[in-house]
mmCIF file of C-alpha atoms in Angstrom:
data_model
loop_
_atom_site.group_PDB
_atom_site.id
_atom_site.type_symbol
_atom_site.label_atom_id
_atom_site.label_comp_id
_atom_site.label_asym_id
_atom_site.label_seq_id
_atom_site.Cartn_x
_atom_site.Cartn_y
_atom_site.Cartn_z
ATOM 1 C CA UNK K 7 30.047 -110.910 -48.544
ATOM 2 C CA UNK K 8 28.091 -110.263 -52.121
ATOM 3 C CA UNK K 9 24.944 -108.878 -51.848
ATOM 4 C CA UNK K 10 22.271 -108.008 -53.536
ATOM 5 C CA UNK K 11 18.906 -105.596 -52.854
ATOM 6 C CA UNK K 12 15.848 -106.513 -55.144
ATOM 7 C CA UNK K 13 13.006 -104.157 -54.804
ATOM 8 C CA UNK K 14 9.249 -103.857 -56.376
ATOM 9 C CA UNK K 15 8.189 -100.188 -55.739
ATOM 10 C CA UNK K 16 5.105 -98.498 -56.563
ATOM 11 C CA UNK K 17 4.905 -95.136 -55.247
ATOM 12 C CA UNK K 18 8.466 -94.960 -54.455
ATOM 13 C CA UNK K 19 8.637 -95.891 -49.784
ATOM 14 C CA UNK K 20 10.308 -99.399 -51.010
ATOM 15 C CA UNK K 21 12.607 -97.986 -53.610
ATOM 16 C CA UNK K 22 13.923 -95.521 -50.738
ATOM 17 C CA UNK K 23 14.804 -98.008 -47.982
ATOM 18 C CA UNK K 24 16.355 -100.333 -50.856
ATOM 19 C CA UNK K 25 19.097 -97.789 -52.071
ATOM 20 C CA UNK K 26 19.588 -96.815 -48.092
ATOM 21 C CA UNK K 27 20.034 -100.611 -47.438
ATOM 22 C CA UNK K 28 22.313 -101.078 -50.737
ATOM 23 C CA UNK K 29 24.293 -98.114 -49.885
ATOM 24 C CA UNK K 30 24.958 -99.002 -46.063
ATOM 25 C CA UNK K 31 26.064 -103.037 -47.418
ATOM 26 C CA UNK K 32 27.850 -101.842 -50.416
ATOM 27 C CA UNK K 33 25.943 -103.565 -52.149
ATOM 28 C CA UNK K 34 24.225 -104.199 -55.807
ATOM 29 C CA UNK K 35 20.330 -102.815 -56.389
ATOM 30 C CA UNK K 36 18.162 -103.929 -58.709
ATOM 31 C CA UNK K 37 14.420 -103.609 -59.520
ATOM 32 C CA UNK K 38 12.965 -107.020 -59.294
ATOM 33 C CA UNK K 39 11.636 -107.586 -62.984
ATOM 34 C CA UNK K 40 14.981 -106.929 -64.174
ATOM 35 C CA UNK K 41 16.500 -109.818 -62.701
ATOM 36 C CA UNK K 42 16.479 -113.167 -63.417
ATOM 37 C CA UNK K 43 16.503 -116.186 -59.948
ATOM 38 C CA UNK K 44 19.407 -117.463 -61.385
ATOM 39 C CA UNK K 45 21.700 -114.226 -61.857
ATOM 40 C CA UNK K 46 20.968 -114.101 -57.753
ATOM 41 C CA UNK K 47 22.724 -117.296 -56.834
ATOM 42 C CA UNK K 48 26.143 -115.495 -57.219
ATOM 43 C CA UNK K 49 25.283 -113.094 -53.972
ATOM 44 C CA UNK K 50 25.925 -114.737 -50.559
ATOM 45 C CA UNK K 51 22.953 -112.711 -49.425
ATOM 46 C CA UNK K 52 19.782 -112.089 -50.748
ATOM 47 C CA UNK K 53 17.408 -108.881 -50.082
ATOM 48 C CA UNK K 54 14.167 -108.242 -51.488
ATOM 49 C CA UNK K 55 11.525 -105.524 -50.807
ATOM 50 C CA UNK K 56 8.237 -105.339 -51.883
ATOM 51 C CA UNK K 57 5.284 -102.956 -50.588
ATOM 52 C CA UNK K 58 1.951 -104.955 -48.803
ATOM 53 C CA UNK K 59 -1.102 -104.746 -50.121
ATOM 54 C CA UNK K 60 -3.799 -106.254 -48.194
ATOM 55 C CA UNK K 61 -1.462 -108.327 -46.233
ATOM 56 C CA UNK K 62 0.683 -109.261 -49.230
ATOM 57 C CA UNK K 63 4.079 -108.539 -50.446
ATOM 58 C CA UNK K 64 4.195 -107.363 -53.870
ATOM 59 C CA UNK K 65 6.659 -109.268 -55.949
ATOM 60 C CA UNK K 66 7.888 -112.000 -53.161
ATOM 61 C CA UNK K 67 7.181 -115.241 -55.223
ATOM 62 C CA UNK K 68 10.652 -113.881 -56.968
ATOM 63 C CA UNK K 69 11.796 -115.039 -53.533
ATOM 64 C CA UNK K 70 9.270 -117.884 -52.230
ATOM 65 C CA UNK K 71 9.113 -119.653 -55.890
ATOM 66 C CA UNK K 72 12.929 -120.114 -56.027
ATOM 67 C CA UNK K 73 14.037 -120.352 -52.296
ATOM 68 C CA UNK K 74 16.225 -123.531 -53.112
ATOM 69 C CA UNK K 75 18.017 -121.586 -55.574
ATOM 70 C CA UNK K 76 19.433 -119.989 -52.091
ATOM 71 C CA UNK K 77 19.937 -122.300 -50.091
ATOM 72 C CA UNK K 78 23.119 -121.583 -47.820
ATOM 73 C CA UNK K 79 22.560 -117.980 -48.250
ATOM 74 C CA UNK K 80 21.238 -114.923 -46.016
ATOM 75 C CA UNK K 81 17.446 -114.350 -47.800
ATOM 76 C CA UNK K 82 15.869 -111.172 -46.148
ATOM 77 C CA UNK K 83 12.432 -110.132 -47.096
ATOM 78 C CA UNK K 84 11.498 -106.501 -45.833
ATOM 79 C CA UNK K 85 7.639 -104.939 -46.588
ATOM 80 C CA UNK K 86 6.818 -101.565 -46.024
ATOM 81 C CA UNK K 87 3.305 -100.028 -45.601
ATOM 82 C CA UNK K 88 1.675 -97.147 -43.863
ATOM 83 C CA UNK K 89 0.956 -99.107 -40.525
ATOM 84 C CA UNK K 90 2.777 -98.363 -37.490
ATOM 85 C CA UNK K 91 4.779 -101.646 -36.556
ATOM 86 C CA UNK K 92 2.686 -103.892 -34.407
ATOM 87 C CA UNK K 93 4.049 -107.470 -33.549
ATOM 88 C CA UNK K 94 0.477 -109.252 -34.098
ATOM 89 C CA UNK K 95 0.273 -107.726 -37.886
ATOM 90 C CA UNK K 96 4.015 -108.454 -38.914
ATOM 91 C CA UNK K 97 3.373 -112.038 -37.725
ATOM 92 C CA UNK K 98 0.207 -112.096 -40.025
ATOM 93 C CA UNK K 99 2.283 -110.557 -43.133
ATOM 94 C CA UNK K 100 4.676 -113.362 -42.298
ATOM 95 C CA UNK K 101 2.301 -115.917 -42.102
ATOM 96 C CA UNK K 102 0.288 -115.062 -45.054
ATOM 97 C CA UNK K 103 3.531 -114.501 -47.263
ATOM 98 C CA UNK K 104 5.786 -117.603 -46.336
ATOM 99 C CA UNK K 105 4.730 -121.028 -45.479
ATOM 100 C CA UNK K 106 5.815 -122.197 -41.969
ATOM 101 C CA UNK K 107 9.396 -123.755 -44.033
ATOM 102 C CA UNK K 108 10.040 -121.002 -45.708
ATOM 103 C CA UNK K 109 10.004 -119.081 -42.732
ATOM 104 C CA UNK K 110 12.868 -120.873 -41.470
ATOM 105 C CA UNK K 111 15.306 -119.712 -44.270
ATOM 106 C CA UNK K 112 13.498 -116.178 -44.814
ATOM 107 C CA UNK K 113 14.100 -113.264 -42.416
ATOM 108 C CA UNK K 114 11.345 -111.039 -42.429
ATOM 109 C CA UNK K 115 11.594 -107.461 -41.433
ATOM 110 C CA UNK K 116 8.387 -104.528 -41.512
ATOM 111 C CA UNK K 117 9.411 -100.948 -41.983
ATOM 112 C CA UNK K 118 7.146 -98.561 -42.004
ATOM 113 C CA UNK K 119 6.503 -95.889 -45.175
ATOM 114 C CA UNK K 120 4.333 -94.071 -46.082
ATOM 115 C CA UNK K 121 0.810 -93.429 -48.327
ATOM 116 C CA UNK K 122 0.856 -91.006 -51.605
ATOM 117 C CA UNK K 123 -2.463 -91.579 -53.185
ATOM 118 C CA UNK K 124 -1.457 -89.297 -56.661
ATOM 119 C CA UNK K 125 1.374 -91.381 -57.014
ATOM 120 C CA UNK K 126 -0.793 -94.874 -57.858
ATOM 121 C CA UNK K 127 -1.785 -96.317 -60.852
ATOM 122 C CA UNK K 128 -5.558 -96.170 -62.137
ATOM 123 C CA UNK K 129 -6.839 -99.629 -60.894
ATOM 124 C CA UNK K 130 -4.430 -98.870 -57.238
ATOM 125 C CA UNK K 131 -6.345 -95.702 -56.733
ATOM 126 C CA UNK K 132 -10.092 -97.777 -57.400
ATOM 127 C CA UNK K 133 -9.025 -100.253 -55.084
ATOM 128 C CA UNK K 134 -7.973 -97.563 -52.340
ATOM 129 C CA UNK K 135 -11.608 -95.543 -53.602
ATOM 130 C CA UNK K 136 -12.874 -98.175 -52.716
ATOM 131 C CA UNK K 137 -10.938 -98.588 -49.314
ATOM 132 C CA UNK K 138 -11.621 -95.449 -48.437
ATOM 133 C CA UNK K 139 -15.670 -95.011 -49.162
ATOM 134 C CA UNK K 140 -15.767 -98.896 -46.923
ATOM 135 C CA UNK K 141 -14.082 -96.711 -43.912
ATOM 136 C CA UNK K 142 -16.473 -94.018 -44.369
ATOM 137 C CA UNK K 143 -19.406 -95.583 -43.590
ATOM 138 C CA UNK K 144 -18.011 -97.043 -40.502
ATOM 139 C CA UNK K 145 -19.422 -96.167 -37.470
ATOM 140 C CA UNK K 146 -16.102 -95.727 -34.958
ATOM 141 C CA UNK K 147 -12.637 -95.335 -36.665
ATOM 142 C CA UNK K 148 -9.469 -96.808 -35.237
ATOM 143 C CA UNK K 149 -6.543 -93.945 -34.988
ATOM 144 C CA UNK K 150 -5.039 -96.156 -38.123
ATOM 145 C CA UNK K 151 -8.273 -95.823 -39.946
ATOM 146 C CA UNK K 152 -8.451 -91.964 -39.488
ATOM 147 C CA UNK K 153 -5.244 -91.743 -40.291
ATOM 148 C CA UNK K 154 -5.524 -93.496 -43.478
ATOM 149 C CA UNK K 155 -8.088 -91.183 -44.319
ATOM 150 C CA UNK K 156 -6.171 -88.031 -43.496
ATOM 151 C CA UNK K 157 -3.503 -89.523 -46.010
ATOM 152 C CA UNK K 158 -5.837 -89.483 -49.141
ATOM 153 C CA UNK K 159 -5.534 -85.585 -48.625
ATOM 154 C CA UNK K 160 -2.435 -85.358 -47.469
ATOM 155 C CA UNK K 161 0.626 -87.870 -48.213
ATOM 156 C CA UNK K 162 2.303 -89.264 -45.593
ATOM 157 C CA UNK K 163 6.004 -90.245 -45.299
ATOM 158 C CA UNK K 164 6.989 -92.772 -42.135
ATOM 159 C CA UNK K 165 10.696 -93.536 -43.598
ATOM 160 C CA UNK K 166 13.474 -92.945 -41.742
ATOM 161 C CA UNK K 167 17.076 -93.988 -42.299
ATOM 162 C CA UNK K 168 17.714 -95.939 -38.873
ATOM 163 C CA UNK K 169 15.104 -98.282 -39.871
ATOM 164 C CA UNK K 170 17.008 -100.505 -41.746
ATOM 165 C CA UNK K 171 19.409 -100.245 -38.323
ATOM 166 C CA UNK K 172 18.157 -103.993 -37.618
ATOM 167 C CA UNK K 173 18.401 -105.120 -41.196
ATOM 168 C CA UNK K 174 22.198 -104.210 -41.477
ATOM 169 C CA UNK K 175 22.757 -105.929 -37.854
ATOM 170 C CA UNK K 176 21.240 -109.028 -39.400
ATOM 171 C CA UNK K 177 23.130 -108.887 -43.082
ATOM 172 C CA UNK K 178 26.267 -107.890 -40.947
ATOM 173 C CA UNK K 179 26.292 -110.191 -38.312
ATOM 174 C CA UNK K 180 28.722 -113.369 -38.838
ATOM 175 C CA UNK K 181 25.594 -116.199 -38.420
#
């Protein structure tokens, strides 16, 4: 089976589970802005990673926008943020990201990364600034919240090889 792993990274926790994936499928990697939608209908399967931000995945319209381009192929979608996995917040990723159709051709998978604050880019690091003072002048932190603060400091690196374990089951698997 051809494949292919797309990827949109900005501090690097995407680009890291993309070459483990590509390496484990044999497959080809690419950074998503230099590909084209129709150079991926050659591949039988189709992955694509992207970090969230606020709930969305950077860089999926590549996917969403040109779905029918695919049709008859494996399309897997994997995010990665700092947040431990939790079923209710992957199901809101995958609601916000994909409409309830494109849900039934797109599998969507959450591994968790990581946080490097030094590695963003100037309006990234306003945005999280700006994160970061709204959490300070709450009252009661969640763990998550106080953990994302302890991360500004400190980066913080969740990635771990056997998480793509389910991904490579999926790709792998003969339906």
């Amino acid at each position: 089976m051809k494949t292919v792993v797309l990827y949109k990274s900005k501090t690097g926790f995407v680009k890291k589970y993309a070459e483990w994936i590509a390496e484990e499928l044999s497959a080809d990697i690419f950074e998503a802005s230099k590909v084209t939608s129709d150079m991926l209908t050659t591949y039988d399967v189709v992955i694509y990673g992207g970090g969230l931000y606020a709930a969305g995945i950077n860089g999926v319209k590549l996917i969403t926008q040109n779905l029918y381009k695919f049709e008859g192929k494996k399309v897997v979608v994997f995010a990665t943020g700092a947040s431990p996995c939790r079923e209710e917040a992957i199901n809101e990723v995958r609601n916000k990201n994909f409409t309830y159709e494109q849900q039934k051709h797109i599998r969507f998978f959450y591994l968790r990364g990581g946080f490097d604050y030094s590695k963003l880019k100037p309006f990234d690091k306003l945005l999280m600034t700006l994160l970061k003072w709204k959490m300070k002048r709450k009252k009661e932190l969640t763990p998550d919240e106080r953990g994302m603060l302890a991360a500004y400091d400190e980066p913080v690196d969740f990635t771990r090889k056997k998480n793509i374990d389910e991904i490579i089951s999926y790709v792998t698997s003969p339906n």
